[in-house]
């Protein structure tokens, strides 16, 4: 009897696999007719293109294979995941523009894997909820609020350079870990109004849980069975995720409750305030993201603690991981290019004064550091913090004049775009002058999209750039950076963001 049952189940499974694969192959053929300019990556039945990853299934190997397709098969590609499910991978600027400005798109599957952590925060939300939250949160990034945050950027980056003093003259060290702790301190204090002192407590459970969740999400993205949640829940990773989520959510919940109690106490001494007025947001009093969320009302009702948590979790993740990537890669590239480093130092002396390492940085004087901004843009070209973003067609989506049917995943490969030799000649050469006004004006506006583009571009990009600038000014004011030994040349991988495999190594000497 058991043998008969097993045979029946196998027969059903085989029939389902064959039917699913056949349906996807027909869809691939349709896309090939609709999109004749798109290349097609070689595939096999059932496995699709996944067999191409077998030579090196490590994270760096997956990264190299995934982004290497475009060097071999062209800018815009039709690829096939498990069971030959089609995926469009795009890197040409005109097509990227069409996808990012399409009105009928959803987020792709990687955002589903973020939801256990971020639920439906600004990164993962769709439709009306996304528009509502975007409108609520936008005031938190008004330039007057950003000016107030500079005090935090100054203090925490000074802590950062102080911690590095033990590294002076001692050869190569991995600056990535030090930057991670600094950016966590900055985002927690500016977004939540709470000091977690990560730089004094590098073994913080919260820090470890963030890394764990990022790794799990990446592994799920490249799992052969990624579409089927039941298989994930049978793996040890599911228990690791549960443990990490307990740490992440309990931390955020405790901060929300504490800050909420403090605000209620403050408001009890004043007139009861049902809605946050514009004068409070843009006035002299510093307003953290958490405080803004605690004060706002939607349809006459305050946001629930769960609503607030998903936004705070979103900004805790997005606000430290991406800036960590940029600052650490910036240190690496600046260390390897002495002429760039000297030009940056000279500009800082000219704008901020000879003792600029002790200067109180302001919004206005950071805007004057034009070469620094060009340098950061070049860092984000070679090593974009978010190397790929995903969309899914919700209805017919127009690409190259043809209607792409609903349900098609589209991957926008920012890393491949930014390292395309046809757009950026000698892409491995570090040259901030690519981003002077003359050179920038010659490129398609969607050829360089480190913060995405269109309606769903990164809401925190001005915040991120200010933080990156402030940290690099303090770093270069205190230390001269030297290139690492050849053995420590950076190798890259990706999970949620672009990361070094073993670290970003530099040497430092005191100025």
Short mmCIF file of N, CA and C in Angstrom, two decimals, residues 29-185:
data_model
loop_
_atom_site.label_atom_id
_atom_site.label_comp_id
_atom_site.label_asym_id
_atom_site.label_seq_id
_atom_site.Cartn_x
_atom_site.Cartn_y
_atom_site.Cartn_z
N UNK A 29 9.83 31.13 -25.15
CA UNK A 29 9.75 31.30 -26.61
C UNK A 29 8.96 32.57 -26.96
N UNK A 30 7.89 32.82 -26.24
CA UNK A 30 7.09 34.02 -26.49
C UNK A 30 7.92 35.28 -26.24
N UNK A 31 8.68 35.28 -25.14
CA UNK A 31 9.51 36.45 -24.82
C UNK A 31 10.60 36.64 -25.88
N UNK A 32 11.13 35.57 -26.39
CA UNK A 32 12.15 35.68 -27.44
C UNK A 32 11.58 36.34 -28.70
N UNK A 33 10.30 36.04 -28.99
CA UNK A 33 9.67 36.69 -30.15
C UNK A 33 9.37 38.16 -29.87
N UNK A 34 8.91 38.44 -28.64
CA UNK A 34 8.55 39.82 -28.28
C UNK A 34 9.77 40.72 -28.14
N UNK A 35 10.88 40.15 -27.69
CA UNK A 35 12.07 40.95 -27.36
C UNK A 35 13.27 40.44 -28.17
N UNK A 36 13.27 40.67 -29.49
CA UNK A 36 14.34 40.13 -30.34
C UNK A 36 15.73 40.68 -30.02
N UNK A 37 15.79 41.86 -29.36
CA UNK A 37 17.10 42.44 -29.02
C UNK A 37 17.70 41.79 -27.77
N UNK A 38 16.91 41.02 -27.04
CA UNK A 38 17.41 40.36 -25.83
C UNK A 38 18.15 39.07 -26.19
N UNK A 39 19.32 38.87 -25.58
CA UNK A 39 20.01 37.60 -25.73
C UNK A 39 19.40 36.56 -24.81
N UNK A 40 19.76 35.29 -25.01
CA UNK A 40 19.25 34.20 -24.17
C UNK A 40 20.42 33.39 -23.64
N UNK A 41 20.45 33.21 -22.33
CA UNK A 41 21.51 32.43 -21.70
C UNK A 41 21.21 30.95 -21.89
N UNK A 42 22.21 30.13 -22.23
CA UNK A 42 21.97 28.69 -22.43
C UNK A 42 21.30 28.06 -21.21
N UNK A 43 20.40 27.13 -21.47
CA UNK A 43 19.67 26.48 -20.38
C UNK A 43 19.45 25.01 -20.71
N UNK A 44 19.01 24.28 -19.69
CA UNK A 44 18.63 22.88 -19.88
C UNK A 44 17.24 22.69 -19.28
N UNK A 45 16.50 21.68 -19.71
CA UNK A 45 15.18 21.46 -19.12
C UNK A 45 15.25 21.28 -17.60
N UNK A 46 14.23 21.77 -16.94
CA UNK A 46 14.06 21.69 -15.47
C UNK A 46 15.02 22.62 -14.74
N UNK A 47 16.33 22.44 -14.94
CA UNK A 47 17.31 23.23 -14.19
C UNK A 47 17.46 24.66 -14.71
N UNK A 48 17.03 24.93 -15.93
CA UNK A 48 17.20 26.26 -16.50
C UNK A 48 18.67 26.61 -16.60
N UNK A 49 19.03 27.82 -16.11
CA UNK A 49 20.44 28.25 -16.13
C UNK A 49 21.18 27.87 -14.85
N UNK A 50 20.48 27.26 -13.89
CA UNK A 50 21.11 27.03 -12.57
C UNK A 50 22.33 26.11 -12.67
N UNK A 51 22.39 25.27 -13.71
CA UNK A 51 23.55 24.37 -13.84
C UNK A 51 24.84 25.15 -14.05
N UNK A 52 24.74 26.40 -14.53
CA UNK A 52 25.94 27.21 -14.79
C UNK A 52 26.64 27.63 -13.50
N UNK A 53 25.95 27.53 -12.36
CA UNK A 53 26.54 27.92 -11.09
C UNK A 53 27.32 26.79 -10.42
N UNK A 54 27.31 25.61 -11.03
CA UNK A 54 27.86 24.44 -10.33
C UNK A 54 29.38 24.48 -10.19
N UNK A 55 30.07 25.21 -11.10
CA UNK A 55 31.53 25.24 -11.05
C UNK A 55 32.05 25.89 -9.77
N UNK A 56 31.34 26.91 -9.29
CA UNK A 56 31.77 27.59 -8.06
C UNK A 56 30.53 28.05 -7.32
N UNK A 57 29.97 27.19 -6.44
CA UNK A 57 28.72 27.53 -5.75
C UNK A 57 28.91 28.41 -4.51
N UNK A 58 30.13 28.95 -4.31
CA UNK A 58 30.37 29.85 -3.18
C UNK A 58 29.75 31.22 -3.49
N UNK A 59 29.50 32.06 -2.45
CA UNK A 59 28.94 33.40 -2.73
C UNK A 59 29.73 34.20 -3.76
N UNK A 60 31.09 34.27 -3.68
CA UNK A 60 31.82 35.02 -4.73
C UNK A 60 31.64 34.38 -6.11
N UNK A 61 31.57 33.04 -6.17
CA UNK A 61 31.39 32.36 -7.45
C UNK A 61 30.02 32.61 -8.04
N UNK A 62 29.00 32.59 -7.19
CA UNK A 62 27.65 32.90 -7.63
C UNK A 62 27.60 34.32 -8.19
N UNK A 63 28.23 35.26 -7.48
CA UNK A 63 28.26 36.65 -7.90
C UNK A 63 28.91 36.78 -9.28
N UNK A 64 30.07 36.15 -9.45
CA UNK A 64 30.80 36.26 -10.72
C UNK A 64 30.01 35.65 -11.87
N UNK A 65 29.37 34.51 -11.64
CA UNK A 65 28.58 33.87 -12.69
C UNK A 65 27.37 34.72 -13.06
N UNK A 66 26.66 35.17 -12.04
CA UNK A 66 25.43 35.94 -12.24
C UNK A 66 25.68 37.20 -13.05
N UNK A 67 26.72 37.96 -12.67
CA UNK A 67 27.00 39.21 -13.37
C UNK A 67 27.85 39.00 -14.63
N UNK A 68 28.42 37.80 -14.77
CA UNK A 68 29.22 37.52 -15.95
C UNK A 68 28.41 37.21 -17.19
N UNK A 69 27.13 36.87 -17.02
CA UNK A 69 26.29 36.58 -18.18
C UNK A 69 26.34 37.71 -19.21
N UNK A 70 26.36 38.93 -18.73
CA UNK A 70 26.26 40.08 -19.64
C UNK A 70 27.53 40.29 -20.47
N UNK A 71 28.66 39.86 -19.93
CA UNK A 71 29.89 39.96 -20.73
C UNK A 71 29.87 38.98 -21.89
N UNK A 72 29.15 37.87 -21.70
CA UNK A 72 29.16 36.80 -22.72
C UNK A 72 27.99 36.88 -23.69
N UNK A 73 26.83 37.35 -23.20
CA UNK A 73 25.61 37.22 -24.01
C UNK A 73 24.92 38.54 -24.34
N UNK A 74 25.40 39.68 -23.84
CA UNK A 74 24.81 40.96 -24.20
C UNK A 74 24.18 41.69 -23.03
N UNK A 75 23.75 42.93 -23.30
CA UNK A 75 23.25 43.80 -22.24
C UNK A 75 21.96 43.29 -21.60
N UNK A 76 20.95 43.02 -22.41
CA UNK A 76 19.64 42.64 -21.90
C UNK A 76 19.39 41.17 -22.24
N UNK A 77 19.04 40.38 -21.22
CA UNK A 77 19.02 38.94 -21.38
C UNK A 77 17.72 38.30 -20.90
N UNK A 78 17.41 37.17 -21.49
CA UNK A 78 16.38 36.27 -20.98
C UNK A 78 17.10 35.11 -20.32
N UNK A 79 16.92 34.96 -19.02
CA UNK A 79 17.51 33.82 -18.31
C UNK A 79 16.38 32.94 -17.80
N UNK A 80 16.75 31.76 -17.29
CA UNK A 80 15.74 30.82 -16.82
C UNK A 80 16.17 30.21 -15.48
N UNK A 81 15.33 30.40 -14.47
CA UNK A 81 15.62 29.81 -13.17
C UNK A 81 15.08 28.37 -13.13
N UNK A 82 14.92 27.81 -11.95
CA UNK A 82 14.47 26.43 -11.83
C UNK A 82 13.15 26.21 -12.57
N UNK A 83 13.02 25.05 -13.21
CA UNK A 83 11.86 24.69 -14.03
C UNK A 83 11.70 25.62 -15.23
N UNK A 84 12.82 26.28 -15.61
CA UNK A 84 12.87 27.15 -16.79
C UNK A 84 11.97 28.38 -16.68
N UNK A 85 11.69 28.80 -15.45
CA UNK A 85 10.91 30.03 -15.27
C UNK A 85 11.72 31.22 -15.78
N UNK A 86 11.15 32.02 -16.71
CA UNK A 86 11.94 33.10 -17.32
C UNK A 86 12.13 34.29 -16.39
N UNK A 87 13.31 34.89 -16.49
CA UNK A 87 13.66 36.12 -15.78
C UNK A 87 14.35 37.04 -16.78
N UNK A 88 13.96 38.30 -16.82
CA UNK A 88 14.65 39.28 -17.66
C UNK A 88 15.73 39.96 -16.83
N UNK A 89 16.95 39.96 -17.36
CA UNK A 89 18.05 40.68 -16.71
C UNK A 89 18.42 41.86 -17.61
N UNK A 90 18.31 43.08 -17.08
CA UNK A 90 18.50 44.25 -17.94
C UNK A 90 19.62 45.14 -17.41
N UNK A 91 20.39 45.69 -18.35
CA UNK A 91 21.46 46.61 -17.99
C UNK A 91 21.54 47.81 -18.94
N UNK A 92 20.86 47.78 -20.08
CA UNK A 92 20.94 48.93 -20.98
C UNK A 92 20.05 50.05 -20.44
N UNK A 93 20.57 51.26 -20.46
CA UNK A 93 19.90 52.40 -19.82
C UNK A 93 18.47 52.62 -20.32
N UNK A 94 18.20 52.58 -21.64
CA UNK A 94 16.82 52.82 -22.09
C UNK A 94 15.83 51.80 -21.53
N UNK A 95 16.23 50.53 -21.46
CA UNK A 95 15.32 49.51 -20.93
C UNK A 95 15.16 49.66 -19.42
N UNK A 96 16.25 49.97 -18.73
CA UNK A 96 16.18 50.23 -17.28
C UNK A 96 15.21 51.37 -17.00
N UNK A 97 15.26 52.41 -17.81
CA UNK A 97 14.34 53.54 -17.65
C UNK A 97 12.89 53.08 -17.82
N UNK A 98 12.64 52.26 -18.82
CA UNK A 98 11.28 51.77 -19.05
C UNK A 98 10.77 50.95 -17.86
N UNK A 99 11.63 50.11 -17.30
CA UNK A 99 11.22 49.26 -16.19
C UNK A 99 10.98 50.07 -14.93
N UNK A 100 11.90 50.99 -14.60
CA UNK A 100 11.79 51.75 -13.36
C UNK A 100 10.64 52.76 -13.39
N UNK A 101 10.23 53.15 -14.58
CA UNK A 101 9.12 54.10 -14.68
C UNK A 101 7.79 53.44 -15.04
N UNK A 102 7.78 52.12 -15.13
CA UNK A 102 6.54 51.41 -15.43
C UNK A 102 5.56 51.59 -14.27
N UNK A 103 4.29 51.77 -14.60
CA UNK A 103 3.26 52.02 -13.58
C UNK A 103 2.73 50.73 -12.98
N UNK A 104 2.91 49.62 -13.68
CA UNK A 104 2.29 48.37 -13.23
C UNK A 104 3.36 47.33 -12.91
N UNK A 105 4.15 47.59 -11.88
CA UNK A 105 5.15 46.62 -11.46
C UNK A 105 5.01 46.33 -9.97
N UNK A 106 5.50 45.15 -9.60
CA UNK A 106 5.58 44.76 -8.20
C UNK A 106 7.04 44.47 -7.89
N UNK A 107 7.33 44.28 -6.62
CA UNK A 107 8.69 43.91 -6.24
C UNK A 107 8.89 42.42 -6.52
N UNK A 108 10.15 42.03 -6.79
CA UNK A 108 10.46 40.64 -7.11
C UNK A 108 10.62 39.80 -5.85
N UNK A 109 10.99 38.55 -6.04
CA UNK A 109 10.91 37.57 -4.95
C UNK A 109 11.86 37.87 -3.78
N UNK A 110 12.99 38.53 -4.03
CA UNK A 110 13.91 38.81 -2.92
C UNK A 110 13.23 39.63 -1.82
N UNK A 111 12.29 40.48 -2.22
CA UNK A 111 11.60 41.31 -1.24
C UNK A 111 10.66 40.48 -0.38
N UNK A 112 10.19 39.35 -0.91
CA UNK A 112 9.38 38.43 -0.11
C UNK A 112 10.24 37.83 1.00
N UNK A 113 11.51 37.57 0.70
CA UNK A 113 12.39 36.98 1.70
C UNK A 113 12.76 38.00 2.79
N UNK A 114 12.60 39.29 2.50
CA UNK A 114 12.85 40.32 3.51
C UNK A 114 11.68 40.49 4.48
N UNK A 115 10.50 40.06 4.07
CA UNK A 115 9.30 40.39 4.84
C UNK A 115 9.26 39.82 6.26
N UNK A 116 9.82 38.63 6.52
CA UNK A 116 9.82 38.19 7.93
C UNK A 116 10.50 39.19 8.85
N UNK A 117 11.48 39.93 8.32
CA UNK A 117 12.20 40.94 9.11
C UNK A 117 11.53 42.30 8.99
N UNK A 118 11.34 42.77 7.75
CA UNK A 118 10.89 44.15 7.51
C UNK A 118 9.38 44.27 7.35
N UNK A 119 8.69 43.13 7.27
CA UNK A 119 7.24 43.11 7.05
C UNK A 119 6.91 43.96 5.81
N UNK A 120 6.04 44.97 5.94
CA UNK A 120 5.73 45.81 4.78
C UNK A 120 6.16 47.25 5.05
N UNK A 121 7.45 47.41 5.30
CA UNK A 121 8.02 48.74 5.41
C UNK A 121 8.20 49.35 4.04
N UNK A 122 8.85 50.49 3.99
CA UNK A 122 8.94 51.26 2.75
C UNK A 122 9.61 50.49 1.61
N UNK A 123 10.55 49.61 1.92
CA UNK A 123 11.24 48.86 0.87
C UNK A 123 10.33 47.82 0.25
N UNK A 124 9.50 47.17 1.06
CA UNK A 124 8.72 46.03 0.57
C UNK A 124 7.26 46.35 0.29
N UNK A 125 6.74 47.48 0.79
CA UNK A 125 5.32 47.82 0.62
C UNK A 125 4.99 48.13 -0.83
N UNK A 126 3.72 47.99 -1.17
CA UNK A 126 3.24 48.26 -2.53
C UNK A 126 2.04 49.20 -2.50
N UNK A 127 1.73 49.76 -3.67
CA UNK A 127 0.48 50.48 -3.88
C UNK A 127 0.20 51.60 -2.90
N UNK A 128 -1.04 51.61 -2.38
CA UNK A 128 -1.51 52.69 -1.51
C UNK A 128 -0.70 52.78 -0.24
N UNK A 129 -0.36 51.62 0.33
CA UNK A 129 0.41 51.64 1.59
C UNK A 129 1.78 52.27 1.37
N UNK A 130 2.44 51.90 0.27
CA UNK A 130 3.75 52.48 -0.01
C UNK A 130 3.63 54.00 -0.19
N UNK A 131 2.66 54.46 -0.97
CA UNK A 131 2.49 55.90 -1.22
C UNK A 131 2.22 56.65 0.08
N UNK A 132 1.40 56.05 0.94
CA UNK A 132 1.06 56.68 2.22
C UNK A 132 2.29 56.79 3.12
N UNK A 133 3.06 55.70 3.21
CA UNK A 133 4.25 55.72 4.06
C UNK A 133 5.33 56.65 3.51
N UNK A 134 5.47 56.66 2.20
CA UNK A 134 6.46 57.56 1.58
C UNK A 134 6.12 59.01 1.92
N UNK A 135 4.85 59.35 1.86
CA UNK A 135 4.41 60.72 2.18
C UNK A 135 4.66 61.06 3.65
N UNK A 136 4.42 60.09 4.52
CA UNK A 136 4.62 60.31 5.96
C UNK A 136 6.10 60.51 6.29
N UNK A 137 6.96 59.69 5.67
CA UNK A 137 8.37 59.65 6.06
C UNK A 137 9.20 60.74 5.40
N UNK A 138 8.78 61.23 4.25
CA UNK A 138 9.56 62.25 3.52
C UNK A 138 10.02 63.42 4.39
N UNK A 139 9.17 63.98 5.28
CA UNK A 139 9.64 65.11 6.09
C UNK A 139 10.85 64.80 6.97
N UNK A 140 11.07 63.53 7.30
CA UNK A 140 12.21 63.17 8.14
C UNK A 140 13.53 63.39 7.41
N UNK A 141 13.48 63.60 6.08
CA UNK A 141 14.70 63.81 5.31
C UNK A 141 14.77 65.21 4.72
N UNK A 142 13.98 66.13 5.29
CA UNK A 142 14.09 67.54 4.92
C UNK A 142 15.49 68.03 5.30
N UNK A 143 16.04 68.95 4.50
CA UNK A 143 17.44 69.33 4.72
C UNK A 143 17.68 69.94 6.10
N UNK A 144 16.66 70.57 6.69
CA UNK A 144 16.84 71.13 8.02
C UNK A 144 16.97 70.03 9.07
N UNK A 145 16.28 68.92 8.87
CA UNK A 145 16.43 67.78 9.76
C UNK A 145 17.81 67.16 9.56
N UNK A 146 18.24 67.06 8.31
CA UNK A 146 19.56 66.50 8.03
C UNK A 146 20.66 67.34 8.67
N UNK A 147 20.48 68.65 8.69
CA UNK A 147 21.44 69.53 9.36
C UNK A 147 21.59 69.17 10.83
N UNK A 148 20.45 68.87 11.47
CA UNK A 148 20.49 68.51 12.88
C UNK A 148 21.21 67.18 13.09
N UNK A 149 21.08 66.26 12.14
CA UNK A 149 21.74 64.97 12.27
C UNK A 149 23.26 65.08 12.17
N UNK A 150 23.74 66.15 11.59
CA UNK A 150 25.19 66.29 11.43
C UNK A 150 25.93 66.28 12.75
N UNK A 151 25.28 66.72 13.80
CA UNK A 151 25.89 66.65 15.13
C UNK A 151 26.20 65.20 15.49
N UNK A 152 25.25 64.30 15.18
CA UNK A 152 25.46 62.87 15.43
C UNK A 152 26.55 62.34 14.51
N UNK A 153 26.51 62.70 13.22
CA UNK A 153 27.55 62.26 12.29
C UNK A 153 28.94 62.67 12.78
N UNK A 154 29.05 63.91 13.24
CA UNK A 154 30.34 64.41 13.74
C UNK A 154 30.84 63.58 14.91
N UNK A 155 29.97 63.40 15.92
CA UNK A 155 30.39 62.74 17.15
C UNK A 155 30.73 61.28 16.92
N UNK A 156 29.89 60.58 16.18
CA UNK A 156 30.11 59.15 15.99
C UNK A 156 31.27 58.86 15.05
N UNK A 157 31.51 59.72 14.06
CA UNK A 157 32.67 59.53 13.20
C UNK A 157 33.96 59.87 13.94
N UNK A 158 33.88 60.79 14.90
CA UNK A 158 35.05 61.05 15.75
C UNK A 158 35.36 59.84 16.63
N UNK A 159 34.32 59.19 17.14
CA UNK A 159 34.53 57.94 17.87
C UNK A 159 35.22 56.91 16.97
N UNK A 160 34.77 56.86 15.72
CA UNK A 160 35.30 55.91 14.74
C UNK A 160 36.80 56.13 14.52
N UNK A 161 37.21 57.37 14.23
CA UNK A 161 38.64 57.60 13.97
C UNK A 161 39.46 57.41 15.25
N UNK A 162 38.83 57.66 16.39
CA UNK A 162 39.53 57.41 17.66
C UNK A 162 39.81 55.93 17.86
N UNK A 163 38.84 55.08 17.52
CA UNK A 163 39.02 53.63 17.66
C UNK A 163 40.12 53.11 16.73
N UNK A 164 40.31 53.80 15.58
CA UNK A 164 41.30 53.35 14.61
C UNK A 164 42.74 53.64 15.05
N UNK A 165 42.90 54.44 16.07
CA UNK A 165 44.25 54.85 16.48
C UNK A 165 45.13 53.65 16.81
N UNK A 166 44.54 52.59 17.30
CA UNK A 166 45.34 51.39 17.63
C UNK A 166 45.86 50.69 16.38
N UNK A 167 45.36 51.07 15.21
CA UNK A 167 45.78 50.42 13.95
C UNK A 167 46.94 51.15 13.27
N UNK A 168 47.28 52.33 13.77
CA UNK A 168 48.29 53.17 13.11
C UNK A 168 49.63 52.44 13.03
N UNK A 169 50.19 52.41 11.80
CA UNK A 169 51.52 51.86 11.59
C UNK A 169 51.64 50.37 11.78
N UNK A 170 50.52 49.65 11.82
CA UNK A 170 50.57 48.21 12.09
C UNK A 170 50.21 47.37 10.87
N UNK A 171 50.31 47.96 9.69
CA UNK A 171 50.07 47.19 8.47
C UNK A 171 48.59 47.07 8.13
N UNK A 172 48.29 46.09 7.30
CA UNK A 172 46.92 45.92 6.80
C UNK A 172 45.93 45.61 7.92
N UNK A 173 44.76 46.19 7.82
CA UNK A 173 43.65 45.79 8.69
C UNK A 173 42.35 45.97 7.92
N UNK A 174 41.35 45.24 8.34
CA UNK A 174 40.04 45.25 7.69
C UNK A 174 39.19 46.38 8.26
N UNK A 175 39.03 47.45 7.51
CA UNK A 175 38.30 48.61 8.00
C UNK A 175 36.78 48.40 7.94
N UNK A 176 36.35 47.38 7.23
CA UNK A 176 34.92 47.15 7.05
C UNK A 176 34.19 46.96 8.37
N UNK A 177 34.77 46.17 9.27
CA UNK A 177 34.10 45.91 10.55
C UNK A 177 33.99 47.17 11.39
N UNK A 178 35.02 48.00 11.39
CA UNK A 178 34.99 49.25 12.15
C UNK A 178 33.91 50.19 11.60
N UNK A 179 33.81 50.25 10.26
CA UNK A 179 32.81 51.11 9.63
C UNK A 179 31.40 50.61 9.96
N UNK A 180 31.20 49.30 9.95
CA UNK A 180 29.88 48.72 10.28
C UNK A 180 29.39 49.21 11.63
N UNK A 181 30.26 49.16 12.62
CA UNK A 181 29.86 49.56 13.98
C UNK A 181 29.57 51.05 14.05
N UNK A 182 30.36 51.85 13.33
CA UNK A 182 30.13 53.30 13.29
C UNK A 182 28.78 53.62 12.67
N UNK A 183 28.46 53.01 11.54
CA UNK A 183 27.20 53.33 10.87
C UNK A 183 26.00 52.83 11.67
N UNK A 184 26.16 51.75 12.41
CA UNK A 184 25.08 51.29 13.29
C UNK A 184 24.83 52.31 14.40
N UNK A 185 25.90 52.84 14.97
CA UNK A 185 25.74 53.88 15.99
C UNK A 185 25.02 55.10 15.43
#
